[in-house]
mmCIF file of C-alpha atoms in Angstrom:
data_model
loop_
_atom_site.group_PDB
_atom_site.id
_atom_site.type_symbol
_atom_site.label_atom_id
_atom_site.label_comp_id
_atom_site.label_asym_id
_atom_site.label_seq_id
_atom_site.Cartn_x
_atom_site.Cartn_y
_atom_site.Cartn_z
ATOM 1 C CA MET I 1 -23.843 13.956 27.122
ATOM 2 C CA ALA I 2 -26.292 15.078 24.007
ATOM 3 C CA LYS I 3 -24.576 15.850 21.129
ATOM 4 C CA ARG I 4 -24.807 19.533 20.160
ATOM 5 C CA ALA I 5 -25.158 20.497 16.827
ATOM 6 C CA ALA I 6 -22.524 21.382 13.773
ATOM 7 C CA ARG I 7 -22.446 25.120 13.039
ATOM 8 C CA PRO I 8 -20.214 25.252 9.680
ATOM 9 C CA ASP I 9 -19.973 28.948 9.648
ATOM 10 C CA GLU I 10 -17.848 27.914 13.211
ATOM 11 C CA PHE I 11 -15.750 25.593 11.559
ATOM 12 C CA ARG I 12 -15.012 27.581 8.340
ATOM 13 C CA ALA I 13 -14.050 30.333 11.519
ATOM 14 C CA PHE I 14 -11.838 27.932 13.200
ATOM 15 C CA TYR I 15 -10.511 26.705 9.614
ATOM 16 C CA ARG I 16 -9.671 30.261 8.471
ATOM 17 C CA ALA I 17 -8.283 30.743 11.630
ATOM 18 C CA HIS I 18 -5.798 27.869 11.915
ATOM 19 C CA TYR I 19 -5.130 26.039 8.763
ATOM 20 C CA GLY I 20 -1.953 29.005 8.125
ATOM 21 C CA LEU I 21 -0.332 27.295 11.081
ATOM 22 C CA ILE I 22 -1.647 23.619 10.128
ATOM 23 C CA LEU I 23 -0.424 24.430 7.184
ATOM 24 C CA THR I 24 3.545 25.199 7.811
ATOM 25 C CA VAL I 25 3.252 22.304 10.374
ATOM 26 C CA ALA I 26 3.019 20.259 7.344
ATOM 27 C CA GLU I 27 5.330 21.511 5.847
ATOM 28 C CA GLN I 28 8.036 21.301 8.008
ATOM 29 C CA ARG I 29 7.588 17.732 8.344
ATOM 30 C CA LEU I 30 6.979 16.485 4.817
ATOM 31 C CA ASP I 31 8.747 16.170 1.403
ATOM 32 C CA THR I 32 7.428 18.751 -0.690
ATOM 33 C CA VAL I 33 4.606 21.689 -0.504
ATOM 34 C CA GLN I 34 1.861 19.163 -2.550
ATOM 35 C CA ALA I 35 2.302 16.972 0.706
ATOM 36 C CA ALA I 36 1.704 18.999 3.163
ATOM 37 C CA GLU I 37 -1.582 21.000 1.332
ATOM 38 C CA ASP I 38 -2.885 17.321 1.208
ATOM 39 C CA ALA I 39 -2.450 16.939 4.829
ATOM 40 C CA ALA I 40 -3.383 19.863 5.859
ATOM 41 C CA GLY I 41 -6.610 19.123 3.434
ATOM 42 C CA GLU I 42 -6.949 15.402 4.879
ATOM 43 C CA VAL I 43 -6.587 17.140 8.652
ATOM 44 C CA PHE I 44 -9.956 18.983 8.157
ATOM 45 C CA GLN I 45 -11.795 17.134 6.114
ATOM 46 C CA ILE I 46 -11.129 14.482 9.665
ATOM 47 C CA ALA I 47 -11.672 17.713 11.652
ATOM 48 C CA TRP I 48 -15.270 18.078 9.490
ATOM 49 C CA ARG I 49 -16.275 14.771 10.452
ATOM 50 C CA ARG I 50 -15.966 14.234 13.872
ATOM 51 C CA TYR I 51 -16.901 17.991 14.752
ATOM 52 C CA ARG I 52 -20.061 17.194 12.533
ATOM 53 C CA ASP I 53 -21.032 13.806 12.779
ATOM 54 C CA ASP I 54 -19.666 13.344 16.599
ATOM 55 C CA GLY I 55 -19.811 16.715 17.947
ATOM 56 C CA ALA I 56 -16.514 17.405 18.548
ATOM 57 C CA ALA I 57 -15.054 20.668 20.021
ATOM 58 C CA LEU I 58 -12.961 22.628 17.829
ATOM 59 C CA THR I 59 -9.677 23.424 19.445
ATOM 60 C CA LEU I 60 -6.141 23.577 17.992
ATOM 61 C CA PRO I 61 -4.617 21.079 19.879
ATOM 62 C CA TRP I 62 -7.023 18.167 18.890
ATOM 63 C CA VAL I 63 -6.447 19.723 15.242
ATOM 64 C CA TYR I 64 -2.911 19.564 15.695
ATOM 65 C CA GLN I 65 -3.217 15.792 17.149
ATOM 66 C CA ILE I 66 -4.750 15.292 13.840
ATOM 67 C CA LEU I 67 -2.089 16.328 12.263
ATOM 68 C CA ARG I 68 0.686 14.351 13.776
ATOM 69 C CA ASN I 69 -1.614 11.567 12.830
ATOM 70 C CA VAL I 70 -1.805 12.144 8.836
ATOM 71 C CA ILE I 71 2.032 12.526 9.000
ATOM 72 C CA GLY I 72 2.522 9.350 10.806
ATOM 73 C CA THR I 73 0.174 8.192 8.462
ATOM 74 C CA GLU I 74 2.223 9.081 5.337
ATOM 75 C CA TYR I 75 5.715 8.318 7.371
ATOM 76 C CA ARG I 76 4.232 4.959 7.029
ATOM 77 C CA ARG I 77 3.455 4.745 3.434
ATOM 78 C CA LEU I 78 6.553 5.905 2.621
ATOM 79 C CA ALA I 79 8.848 3.633 4.076
ATOM 80 C CA ARG I 80 6.676 0.586 2.888
ATOM 81 C CA ALA I 81 7.951 2.351 -1.009
ATOM 82 C CA ARG I 82 10.824 2.230 0.056
ATOM 83 C CA ARG I 83 11.171 -0.956 1.868
ATOM 84 C CA ALA I 84 9.317 -2.388 -1.930
ATOM 85 C CA ASN I 85 11.176 -0.659 -3.629
ATOM 86 C CA GLU I 86 14.599 -1.865 -1.621
ATOM 87 C CA ARG I 87 13.175 -5.377 -1.998
ATOM 88 C CA ALA I 88 12.333 -5.322 -5.681
ATOM 89 C CA ARG I 89 15.665 -4.047 -6.391
ATOM 90 C CA ASP I 90 17.581 -6.383 -4.681
ATOM 91 C CA GLU I 91 15.102 -9.223 -6.230
ATOM 92 C CA ARG I 92 15.477 -8.239 -9.546
ATOM 93 C CA HIS I 93 19.308 -6.671 -9.295
ATOM 94 C CA ASP I 94 20.325 -9.780 -11.522
ATOM 95 C CA GLU I 95 17.625 -10.494 -13.597
ATOM 96 C CA ASP I 96 16.426 -7.509 -16.158
ATOM 97 C CA PRO I 97 18.588 -4.050 -15.750
ATOM 98 C CA ALA I 98 15.367 -2.537 -17.059
ATOM 99 C CA ILE I 99 13.074 -2.671 -14.146
ATOM 100 C CA GLU I 100 16.565 -1.528 -12.038
ATOM 101 C CA ARG I 101 16.307 1.326 -13.894
ATOM 102 C CA ARG I 102 12.798 2.312 -13.602
ATOM 103 C CA ILE I 103 12.967 2.435 -10.038
ATOM 104 C CA ASP I 104 16.345 4.421 -10.392
ATOM 105 C CA VAL I 105 13.791 6.905 -12.404
ATOM 106 C CA ARG I 106 11.036 6.900 -9.766
ATOM 107 C CA GLU I 107 13.788 7.475 -7.295
ATOM 108 C CA GLY I 108 15.092 10.281 -9.205
ATOM 109 C CA ILE I 109 11.793 11.769 -9.855
ATOM 110 C CA ARG I 110 10.693 11.438 -6.342
ATOM 111 C CA ARG I 111 13.489 13.759 -5.342
ATOM 112 C CA LEU I 112 12.715 16.188 -7.800
ATOM 113 C CA ALA I 113 10.846 19.588 -6.946
ATOM 114 C CA GLU I 114 7.276 19.261 -6.914
ATOM 115 C CA ARG I 115 7.253 21.750 -10.084
ATOM 116 C CA ASP I 116 9.781 19.462 -11.783
ATOM 117 C CA ARG I 117 8.010 15.636 -11.213
ATOM 118 C CA GLU I 118 4.232 17.525 -12.865
ATOM 119 C CA LEU I 119 6.392 18.703 -15.741
ATOM 120 C CA LEU I 120 7.696 15.062 -15.939
ATOM 121 C CA TYR I 121 4.866 13.522 -15.032
ATOM 122 C CA MET I 122 2.529 15.478 -17.728
ATOM 123 C CA ALA I 123 4.700 15.029 -19.989
ATOM 124 C CA TYR I 124 6.064 10.993 -19.616
ATOM 125 C CA TRP I 125 3.024 9.205 -17.973
ATOM 126 C CA GLU I 126 0.083 11.652 -18.848
ATOM 127 C CA ASP I 127 1.688 11.893 -22.619
ATOM 128 C CA LEU I 128 0.399 15.880 -22.345
ATOM 129 C CA THR I 129 1.460 17.639 -25.481
ATOM 130 C CA GLY I 130 3.103 21.133 -25.021
ATOM 131 C CA ALA I 131 -0.209 22.817 -25.571
ATOM 132 C CA GLU I 132 -2.230 21.061 -23.354
ATOM 133 C CA MET I 133 0.135 21.373 -20.913
ATOM 134 C CA ALA I 134 1.260 25.175 -20.877
ATOM 135 C CA GLU I 135 -2.977 25.121 -20.817
ATOM 136 C CA ILE I 136 -3.369 23.587 -17.377
ATOM 137 C CA LEU I 137 -0.224 25.637 -16.426
ATOM 138 C CA GLY I 138 -1.279 28.612 -17.497
ATOM 139 C CA THR I 139 1.335 29.817 -19.568
ATOM 140 C CA SER I 140 2.753 29.949 -22.779
ATOM 141 C CA ARG I 141 4.417 26.397 -24.411
ATOM 142 C CA GLY I 142 7.104 28.623 -25.204
ATOM 143 C CA ALA I 143 7.750 28.432 -21.479
ATOM 144 C CA VAL I 144 6.547 24.656 -21.141
ATOM 145 C CA ARG I 145 9.494 23.291 -23.298
ATOM 146 C CA VAL I 146 12.191 25.422 -21.141
ATOM 147 C CA ARG I 147 10.387 24.429 -18.122
ATOM 148 C CA LEU I 148 10.602 20.712 -19.295
ATOM 149 C CA THR I 149 14.317 20.684 -20.979
ATOM 150 C CA ARG I 150 15.459 21.741 -17.321
ATOM 151 C CA ALA I 151 13.207 19.636 -15.476
ATOM 152 C CA ARG I 152 14.790 16.997 -17.612
ATOM 153 C CA GLU I 153 18.627 18.523 -17.313
ATOM 154 C CA ARG I 154 17.916 18.257 -12.817
ATOM 155 C CA LEU I 155 16.386 14.725 -13.267
ATOM 156 C CA ARG I 156 19.798 13.651 -15.229
ATOM 157 C CA ALA I 157 21.574 15.136 -12.371
ATOM 158 C CA VAL I 158 19.944 12.835 -9.833
ATOM 159 C CA LEU I 159 20.022 10.191 -11.757
ATOM 160 C CA SER I 160 23.248 10.495 -12.256
ATOM 161 C CA GLY I 161 23.965 10.831 -8.601
ATOM 162 C CA VAL I 162 22.379 7.421 -8.168
ATOM 163 C CA GLU I 163 23.713 5.329 -10.570
ATOM 164 C CA ALA I 164 27.131 6.711 -9.104
ATOM 165 C CA ARG I 165 25.957 5.687 -5.686
ATOM 166 C CA ASP I 166 24.798 2.190 -7.153
ATOM 167 C CA GLY I 167 28.093 1.583 -8.793
ATOM 168 C CA ASP I 168 30.213 1.935 -5.858
ATOM 169 C CA ALA I 169 27.995 -0.455 -3.661
ATOM 170 C CA ARG I 170 28.752 -2.437 -6.448
ATOM 171 C CA GLY I 171 31.517 -2.301 -7.430
#
């Protein structure tokens, strides 16, 4: 069977027609909008490569199956990360309370909304200034301060829940 030539205009039309559905399905199955957008993007990258290189037919069931595979891969990645955190917690529990705290903070941040995580990462991991964050986010420095304060409050609330849970488990 001869491979047919890829037509970018056909793929673009298919993408426009089905991206919204693929994104919606991904949002229903993944924890964050960002994870869903990443998954949808990956689905269409895979679809484009297979369409272009292998001459695959563009059908919704085919793209939906690609999405299922991408989401399955993400679930396995998240499960591995959780197991690694649990092993690290078990191994280091009595050795170094600072390590325990870092694990709690990572888990707490993971539970926050994407918007809060983004601000906390910008401020504490990427060490951006308020002015830099405001420019990136397209808002004022004052708005960044307010949003960062609220994100910290939400993280504190999540961490107090983690500490209470761990205290019950240890106590």
